Short mmCIF file of C-alpha atoms in Angstrom, two decimals:
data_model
loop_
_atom_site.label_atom_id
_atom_site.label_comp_id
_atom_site.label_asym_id
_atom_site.label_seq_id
_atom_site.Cartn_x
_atom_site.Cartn_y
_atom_site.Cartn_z
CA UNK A 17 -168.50 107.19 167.46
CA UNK A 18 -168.62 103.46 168.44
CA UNK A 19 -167.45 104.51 171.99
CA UNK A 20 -170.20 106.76 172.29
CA UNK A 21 -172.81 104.74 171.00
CA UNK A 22 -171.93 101.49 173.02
CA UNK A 23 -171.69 103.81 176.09
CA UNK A 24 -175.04 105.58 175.82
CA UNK A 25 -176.95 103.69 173.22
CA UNK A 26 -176.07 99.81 173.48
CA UNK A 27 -179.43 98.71 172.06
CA UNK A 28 -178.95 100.41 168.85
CA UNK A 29 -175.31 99.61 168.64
CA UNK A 30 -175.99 95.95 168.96
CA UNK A 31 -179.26 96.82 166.72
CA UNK A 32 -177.04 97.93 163.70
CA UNK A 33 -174.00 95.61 164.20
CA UNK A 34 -175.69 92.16 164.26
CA UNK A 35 -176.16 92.50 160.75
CA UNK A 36 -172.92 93.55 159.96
CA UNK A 37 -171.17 90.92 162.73
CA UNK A 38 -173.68 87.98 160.88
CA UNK A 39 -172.52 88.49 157.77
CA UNK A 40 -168.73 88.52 158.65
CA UNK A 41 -168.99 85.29 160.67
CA UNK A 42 -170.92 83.58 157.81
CA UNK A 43 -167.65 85.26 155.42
CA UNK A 44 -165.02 83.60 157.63
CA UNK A 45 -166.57 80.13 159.10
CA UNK A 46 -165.91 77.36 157.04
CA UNK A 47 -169.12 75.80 155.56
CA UNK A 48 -170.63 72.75 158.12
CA UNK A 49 -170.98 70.58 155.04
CA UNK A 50 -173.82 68.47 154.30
CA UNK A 51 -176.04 66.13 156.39
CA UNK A 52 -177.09 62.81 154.92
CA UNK A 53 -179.64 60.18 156.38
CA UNK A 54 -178.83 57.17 158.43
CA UNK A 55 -178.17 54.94 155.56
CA UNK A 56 -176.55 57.67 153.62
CA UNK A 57 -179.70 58.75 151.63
CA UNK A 58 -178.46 62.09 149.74
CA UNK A 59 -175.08 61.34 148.51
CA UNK A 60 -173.79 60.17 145.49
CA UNK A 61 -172.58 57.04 144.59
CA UNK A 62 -170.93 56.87 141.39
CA UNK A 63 -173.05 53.96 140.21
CA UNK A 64 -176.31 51.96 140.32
CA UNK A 65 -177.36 51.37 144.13
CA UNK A 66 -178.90 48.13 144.97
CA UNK A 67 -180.35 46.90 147.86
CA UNK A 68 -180.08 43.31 149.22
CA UNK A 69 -182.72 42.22 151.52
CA UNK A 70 -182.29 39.58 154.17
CA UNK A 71 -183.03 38.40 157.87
CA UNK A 72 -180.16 37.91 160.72
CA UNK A 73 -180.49 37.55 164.16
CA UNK A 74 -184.19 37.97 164.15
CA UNK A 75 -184.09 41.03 161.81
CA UNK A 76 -184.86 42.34 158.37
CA UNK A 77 -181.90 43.95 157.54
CA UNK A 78 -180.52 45.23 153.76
CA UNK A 79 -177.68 45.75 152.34
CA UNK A 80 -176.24 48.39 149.63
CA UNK A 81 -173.96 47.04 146.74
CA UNK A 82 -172.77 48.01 143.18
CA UNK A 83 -172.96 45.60 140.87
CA UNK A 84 -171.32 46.56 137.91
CA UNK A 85 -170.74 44.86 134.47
CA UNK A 86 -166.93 44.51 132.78
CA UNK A 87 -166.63 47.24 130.14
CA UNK A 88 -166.09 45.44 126.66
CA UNK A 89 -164.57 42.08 126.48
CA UNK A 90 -165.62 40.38 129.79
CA UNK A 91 -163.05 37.69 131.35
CA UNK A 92 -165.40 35.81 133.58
CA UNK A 93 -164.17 36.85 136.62
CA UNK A 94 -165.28 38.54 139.52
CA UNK A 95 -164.00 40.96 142.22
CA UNK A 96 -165.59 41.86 145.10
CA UNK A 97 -164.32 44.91 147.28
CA UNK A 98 -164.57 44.84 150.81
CA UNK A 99 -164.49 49.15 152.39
CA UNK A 100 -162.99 49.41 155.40
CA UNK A 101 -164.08 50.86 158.56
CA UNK A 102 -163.54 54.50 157.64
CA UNK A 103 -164.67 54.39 154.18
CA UNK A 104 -167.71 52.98 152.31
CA UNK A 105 -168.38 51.01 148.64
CA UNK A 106 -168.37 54.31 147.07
CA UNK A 107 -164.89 55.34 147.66
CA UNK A 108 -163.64 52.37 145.56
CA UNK A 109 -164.94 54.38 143.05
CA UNK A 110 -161.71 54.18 140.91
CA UNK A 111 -160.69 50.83 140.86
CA UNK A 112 -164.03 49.67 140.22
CA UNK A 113 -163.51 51.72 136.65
CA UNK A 114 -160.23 50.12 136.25
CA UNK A 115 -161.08 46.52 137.31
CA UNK A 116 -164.33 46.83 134.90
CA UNK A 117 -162.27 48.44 132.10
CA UNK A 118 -160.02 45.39 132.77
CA UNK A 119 -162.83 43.04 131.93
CA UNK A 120 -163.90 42.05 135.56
CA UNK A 121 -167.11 42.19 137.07
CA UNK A 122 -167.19 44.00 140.35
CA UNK A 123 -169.70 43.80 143.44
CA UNK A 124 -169.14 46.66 145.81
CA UNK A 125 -170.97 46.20 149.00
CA UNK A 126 -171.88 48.17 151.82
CA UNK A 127 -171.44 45.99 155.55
CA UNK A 128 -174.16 46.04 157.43
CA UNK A 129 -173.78 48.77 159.70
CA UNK A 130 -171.94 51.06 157.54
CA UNK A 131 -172.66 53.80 154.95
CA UNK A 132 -176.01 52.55 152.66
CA UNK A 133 -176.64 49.93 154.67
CA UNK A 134 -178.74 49.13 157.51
CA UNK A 135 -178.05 50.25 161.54
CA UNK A 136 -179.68 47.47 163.66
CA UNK A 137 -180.82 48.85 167.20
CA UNK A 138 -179.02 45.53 168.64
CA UNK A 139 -176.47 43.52 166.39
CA UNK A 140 -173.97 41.04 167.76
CA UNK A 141 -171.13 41.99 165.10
CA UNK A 142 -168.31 39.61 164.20
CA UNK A 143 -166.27 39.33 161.28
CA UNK A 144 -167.98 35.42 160.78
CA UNK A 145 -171.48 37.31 160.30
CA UNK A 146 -170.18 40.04 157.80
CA UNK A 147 -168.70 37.15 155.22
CA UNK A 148 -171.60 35.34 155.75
CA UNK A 149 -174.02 38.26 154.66
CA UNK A 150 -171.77 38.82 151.98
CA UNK A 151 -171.88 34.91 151.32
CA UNK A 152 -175.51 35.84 150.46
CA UNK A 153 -175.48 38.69 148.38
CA UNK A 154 -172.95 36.56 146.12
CA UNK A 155 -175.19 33.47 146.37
CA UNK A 156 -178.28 35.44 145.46
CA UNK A 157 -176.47 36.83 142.55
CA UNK A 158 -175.43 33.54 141.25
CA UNK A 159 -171.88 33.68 142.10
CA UNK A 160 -170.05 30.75 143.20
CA UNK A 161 -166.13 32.00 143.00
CA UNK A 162 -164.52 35.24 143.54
CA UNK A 163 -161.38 37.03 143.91
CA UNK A 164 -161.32 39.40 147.17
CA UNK A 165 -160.37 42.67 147.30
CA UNK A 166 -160.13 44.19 150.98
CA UNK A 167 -158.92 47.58 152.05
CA UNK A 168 -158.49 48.50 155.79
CA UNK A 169 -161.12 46.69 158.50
CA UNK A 170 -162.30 45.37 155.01
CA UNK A 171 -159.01 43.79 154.59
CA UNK A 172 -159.37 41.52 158.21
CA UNK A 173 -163.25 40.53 156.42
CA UNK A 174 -161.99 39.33 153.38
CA UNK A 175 -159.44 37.48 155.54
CA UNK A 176 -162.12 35.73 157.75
CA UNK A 177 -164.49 35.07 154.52
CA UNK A 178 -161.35 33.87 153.21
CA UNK A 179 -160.56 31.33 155.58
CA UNK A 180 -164.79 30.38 156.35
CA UNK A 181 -165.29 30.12 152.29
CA UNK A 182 -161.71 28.88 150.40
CA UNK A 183 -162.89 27.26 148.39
CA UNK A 184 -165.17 30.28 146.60
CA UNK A 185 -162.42 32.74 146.65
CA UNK A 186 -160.16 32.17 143.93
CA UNK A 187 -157.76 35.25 144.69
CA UNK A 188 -157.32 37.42 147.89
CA UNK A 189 -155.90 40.66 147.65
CA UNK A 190 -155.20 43.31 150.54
CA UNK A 191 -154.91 47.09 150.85
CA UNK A 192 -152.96 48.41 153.77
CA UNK A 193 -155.15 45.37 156.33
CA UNK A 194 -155.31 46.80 159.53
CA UNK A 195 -154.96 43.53 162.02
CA UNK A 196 -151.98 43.02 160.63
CA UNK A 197 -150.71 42.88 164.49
CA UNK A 198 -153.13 42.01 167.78
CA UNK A 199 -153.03 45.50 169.40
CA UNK A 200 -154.67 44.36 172.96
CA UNK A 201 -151.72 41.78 173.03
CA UNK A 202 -149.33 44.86 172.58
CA UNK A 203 -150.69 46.31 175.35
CA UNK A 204 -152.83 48.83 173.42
CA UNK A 205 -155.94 49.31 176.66
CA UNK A 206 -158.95 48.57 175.90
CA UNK A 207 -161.82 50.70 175.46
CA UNK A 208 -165.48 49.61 176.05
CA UNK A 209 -168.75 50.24 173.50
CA UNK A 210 -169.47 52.62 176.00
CA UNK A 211 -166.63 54.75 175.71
CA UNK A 212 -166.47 54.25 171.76
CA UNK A 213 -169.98 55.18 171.48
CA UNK A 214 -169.38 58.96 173.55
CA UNK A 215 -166.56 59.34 170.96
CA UNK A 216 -168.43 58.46 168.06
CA UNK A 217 -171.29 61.23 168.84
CA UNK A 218 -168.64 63.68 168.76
CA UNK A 219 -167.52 63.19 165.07
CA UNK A 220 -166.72 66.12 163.29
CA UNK A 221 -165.16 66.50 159.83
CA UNK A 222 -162.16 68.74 161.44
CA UNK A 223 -161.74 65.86 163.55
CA UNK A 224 -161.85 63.31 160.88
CA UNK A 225 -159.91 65.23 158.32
CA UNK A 226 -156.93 65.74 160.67
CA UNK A 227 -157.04 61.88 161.43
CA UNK A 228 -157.39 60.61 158.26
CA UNK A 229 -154.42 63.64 156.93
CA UNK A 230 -151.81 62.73 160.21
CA UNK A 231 -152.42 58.55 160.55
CA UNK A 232 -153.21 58.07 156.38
CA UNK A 233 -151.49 60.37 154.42
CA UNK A 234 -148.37 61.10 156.91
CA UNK A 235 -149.23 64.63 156.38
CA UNK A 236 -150.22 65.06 153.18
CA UNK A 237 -153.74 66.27 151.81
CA UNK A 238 -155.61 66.33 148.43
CA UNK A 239 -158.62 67.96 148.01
CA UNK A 240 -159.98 65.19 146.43
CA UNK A 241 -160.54 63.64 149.55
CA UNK A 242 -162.67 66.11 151.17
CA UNK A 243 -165.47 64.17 149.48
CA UNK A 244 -165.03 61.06 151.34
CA UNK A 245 -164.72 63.76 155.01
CA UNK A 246 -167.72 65.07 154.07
CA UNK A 247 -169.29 61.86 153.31
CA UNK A 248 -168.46 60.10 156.91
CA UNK A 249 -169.32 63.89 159.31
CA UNK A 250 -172.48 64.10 157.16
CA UNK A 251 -173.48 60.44 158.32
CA UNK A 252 -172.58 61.26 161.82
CA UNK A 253 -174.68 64.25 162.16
CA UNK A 254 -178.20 63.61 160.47
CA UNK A 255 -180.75 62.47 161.79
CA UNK A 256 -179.44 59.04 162.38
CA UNK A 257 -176.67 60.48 164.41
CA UNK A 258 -177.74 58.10 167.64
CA UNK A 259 -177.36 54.13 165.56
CA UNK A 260 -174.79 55.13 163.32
CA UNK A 261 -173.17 56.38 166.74
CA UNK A 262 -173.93 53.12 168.40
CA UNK A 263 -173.09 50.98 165.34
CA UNK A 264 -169.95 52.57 164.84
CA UNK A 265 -168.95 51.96 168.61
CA UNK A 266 -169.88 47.67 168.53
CA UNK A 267 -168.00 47.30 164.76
CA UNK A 268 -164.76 49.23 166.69
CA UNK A 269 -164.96 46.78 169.86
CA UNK A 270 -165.06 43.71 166.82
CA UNK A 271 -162.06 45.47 165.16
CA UNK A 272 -160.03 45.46 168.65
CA UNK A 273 -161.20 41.63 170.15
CA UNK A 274 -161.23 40.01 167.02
CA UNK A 275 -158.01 39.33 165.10
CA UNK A 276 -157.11 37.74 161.93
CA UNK A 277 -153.30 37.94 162.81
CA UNK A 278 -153.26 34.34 164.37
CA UNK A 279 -154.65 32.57 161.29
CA UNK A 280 -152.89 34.44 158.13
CA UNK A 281 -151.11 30.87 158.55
CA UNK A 282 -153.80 29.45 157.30
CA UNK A 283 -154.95 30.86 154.17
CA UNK A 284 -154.95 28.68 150.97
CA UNK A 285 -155.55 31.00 147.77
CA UNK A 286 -152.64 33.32 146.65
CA UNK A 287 -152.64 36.75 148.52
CA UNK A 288 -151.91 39.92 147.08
CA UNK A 289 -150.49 42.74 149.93
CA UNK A 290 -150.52 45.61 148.25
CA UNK A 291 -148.92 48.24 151.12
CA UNK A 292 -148.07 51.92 151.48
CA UNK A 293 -145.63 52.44 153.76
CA UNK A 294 -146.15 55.76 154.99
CA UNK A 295 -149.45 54.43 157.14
CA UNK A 296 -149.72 54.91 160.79
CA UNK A 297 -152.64 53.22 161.47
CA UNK A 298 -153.30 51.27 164.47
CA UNK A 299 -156.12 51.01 166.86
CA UNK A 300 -156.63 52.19 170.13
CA UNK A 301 -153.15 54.00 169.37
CA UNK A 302 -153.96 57.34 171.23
CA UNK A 303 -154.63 55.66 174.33
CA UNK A 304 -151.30 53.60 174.02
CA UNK A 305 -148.57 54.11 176.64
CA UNK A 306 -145.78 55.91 174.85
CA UNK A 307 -143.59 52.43 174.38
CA UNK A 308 -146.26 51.02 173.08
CA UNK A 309 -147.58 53.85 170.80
CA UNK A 310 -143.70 53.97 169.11
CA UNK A 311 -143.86 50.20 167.97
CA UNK A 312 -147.43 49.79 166.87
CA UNK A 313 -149.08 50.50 162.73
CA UNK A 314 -145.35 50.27 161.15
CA UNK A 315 -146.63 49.16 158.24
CA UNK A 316 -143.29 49.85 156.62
CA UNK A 317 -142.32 46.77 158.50
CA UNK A 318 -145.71 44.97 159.43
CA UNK A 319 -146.56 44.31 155.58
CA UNK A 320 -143.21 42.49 155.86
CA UNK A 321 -143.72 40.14 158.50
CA UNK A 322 -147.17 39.65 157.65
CA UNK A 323 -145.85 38.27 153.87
CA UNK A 324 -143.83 35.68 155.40
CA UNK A 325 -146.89 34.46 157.51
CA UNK A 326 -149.08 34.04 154.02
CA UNK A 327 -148.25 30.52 152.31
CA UNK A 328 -148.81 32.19 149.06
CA UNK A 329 -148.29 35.62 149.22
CA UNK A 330 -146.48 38.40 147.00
CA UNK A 331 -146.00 41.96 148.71
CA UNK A 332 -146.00 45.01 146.79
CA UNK A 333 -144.98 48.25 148.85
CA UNK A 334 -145.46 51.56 147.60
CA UNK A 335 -142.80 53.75 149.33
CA UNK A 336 -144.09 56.89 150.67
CA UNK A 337 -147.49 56.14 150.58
CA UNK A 338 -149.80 55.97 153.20
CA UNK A 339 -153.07 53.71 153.77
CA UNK A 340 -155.01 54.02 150.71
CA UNK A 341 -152.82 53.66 147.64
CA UNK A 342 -155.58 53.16 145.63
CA UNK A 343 -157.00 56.71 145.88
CA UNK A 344 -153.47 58.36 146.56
CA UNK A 345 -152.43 57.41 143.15
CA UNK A 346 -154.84 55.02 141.61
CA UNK A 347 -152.84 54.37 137.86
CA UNK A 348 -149.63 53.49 139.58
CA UNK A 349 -151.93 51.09 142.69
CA UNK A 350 -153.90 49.35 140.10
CA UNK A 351 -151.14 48.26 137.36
CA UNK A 352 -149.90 46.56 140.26
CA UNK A 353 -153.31 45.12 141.32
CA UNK A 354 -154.33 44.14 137.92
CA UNK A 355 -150.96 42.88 136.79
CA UNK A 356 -150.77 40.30 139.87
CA UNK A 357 -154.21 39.35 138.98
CA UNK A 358 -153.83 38.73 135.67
CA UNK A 359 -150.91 36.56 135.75
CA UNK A 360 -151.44 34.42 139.31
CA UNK A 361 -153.18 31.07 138.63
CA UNK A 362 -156.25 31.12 140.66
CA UNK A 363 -156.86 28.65 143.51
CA UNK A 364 -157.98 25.12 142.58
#
């Protein structure tokens, strides 16, 4: 019969089977996820957003933070958490809980540029300007010392506020740092905004999720992170798909020409590496030659070598693991992070 009709009647076969052929493709395509606005607006974080309001470079530019109280007896201390590059304050979601429940008051900003926070049509970006906007937001909430907490791209920012501000950072702790090695003196090639800024407006959460699953989790998935997928595609395609786009592309090119690696000498405070082994992450990686490309994110061995550059540093490696510990298994990651904390004398 469908011979026939398609053969002598193809307006009514297509006529009657567009139905049928919409609702089967809506059956078996997976679901585009959500869109959210261009500083996140429509998702979820799982406490009280702020906004910070300031001026740099000639603009009025604001910034989204957490700030969230200890739970019971407070200690007096604070941690803030620095996201990294692929993430956003939100998904410290967990070890804000357990750092509160600890005593600790936690701020939990968003960088300029990223996630909540604003997307300045022109922005000269440098790891110096993020700590000093964050330098504000502590000043303007009346806090003079801290202890650090960076994970990722955060983890190269708490290093640079680290070393422009020792003596208001009492502790520095890092989560799987990326600059752990200088890629472009590898021999990692570089790419220019340009080029970052044509990837960038082809996000897609496929894309991201097979990233974030073969580089992060050496293979591994839980579903629990689909949240945090959904959370970066649906910032890349609403309506402030073009700055978040060209945002994106100027914070990678500060990633890649800026390293931390040279100066690890130089910290004063007692670091905390807290490293899972398993993570691949590195760069500019997939345009690496293949020599390069073998020898480059080990951070079974870079967490290493990087603790013997630290004056004061303890390393804790989580075998296995890959680049975000604390939300691959968050009670085992933060006995660690709250033990070292609780027992290493702050800086003078």
């Amino acid at each position: 019969m469908s011979v026939t009709l398609t053969r002598w009647l193809p307006g009514l076969f297509l006529t009657a089977a567009l139905p049928m052929l919409a609702q089967a493709a809506a059956e078996t395509a997976p679901a585009e996820g959500p869109a959210y606005g261009p500083e996140l607006q429509g998702f979820q974080y799982p406490y009280t957003l702020k906004h910070f309001a300031f001026e740099s470079q000639g603009q009025k530019l604001q910034m989204g933070y957490m700030d969230v109280a200890a739970n019971g007896k407070a200690n007096g201390r604070t941690v803030v958490l620095m996201h990294g590059k692929n993430f956003c304050a939100a998904t410290w979601d967990s070890s804000i809980k357990a750092l509160t429940d600890a005593g600790y008051r936690v701020i939990a900003p968003d960088q300029i540029g990223f996630c909540t926070s604003s997307k300045p049509d022109h922005y000269q970006y440098s790891f110096q300007q993020l700590a000093t906007n964050t330098q504000q937001l502590l000043k303007a909430l009346g806090i003079q010392k801290a202890t650090l907490l960076g994970h990722s791209t955060g983890g190269m920012l708490a290093t640079r506020y680290a070393l422009l501000f020792p003596e208001q950072v009492d502790q520095l702790a890092m989560v799987n740092p990326i600059g752990l090695e200088d890629w472009k003196a590898l021999g990692v090639p570089y790419r220019t905004v340009d080029q970052w800024y044509e990837r960038e407006l082809k996000v897609t959460a496929k894309g991201i999720r097979e990233y974030e699953r073969t580089t992060y989790y050496d293979g591994r998935w839980k579903p629990e992170f689909d949240r945090w997928v959904d959370m970066l595609a649906g910032l890349s395609k609403g309506p402030g798909k073009v700055p978040v786009a060209r945002n994106s592309a100027l914070i990678y090119d500060m990633i890649f020409t800026q390293p931390v690696y040279y100066e690890f000498k130089d910290l004063k405070m007692p670091t905390l590496l807290l490293i899972g082994t398993s993570d691949t992450t590195a760069i500019g990686k997939d345009l690496a030659p293949p020599e390069v490309k073998a020898k480059i994110g080990r951070y079974d061995v870079l967490g290493k070598e990087v603790a013997k550059l630290i004056p004061q540093s303890t390393l804790v490696e989580f075998p296995g693991m890959g680049h975000a510990p604390q939300m691959e298994e968050p009670a085992k990651f933060h006995q660690a992070l709250i033990g070292w904390l609780g027992k290493t004398p702050s800086a003078p």
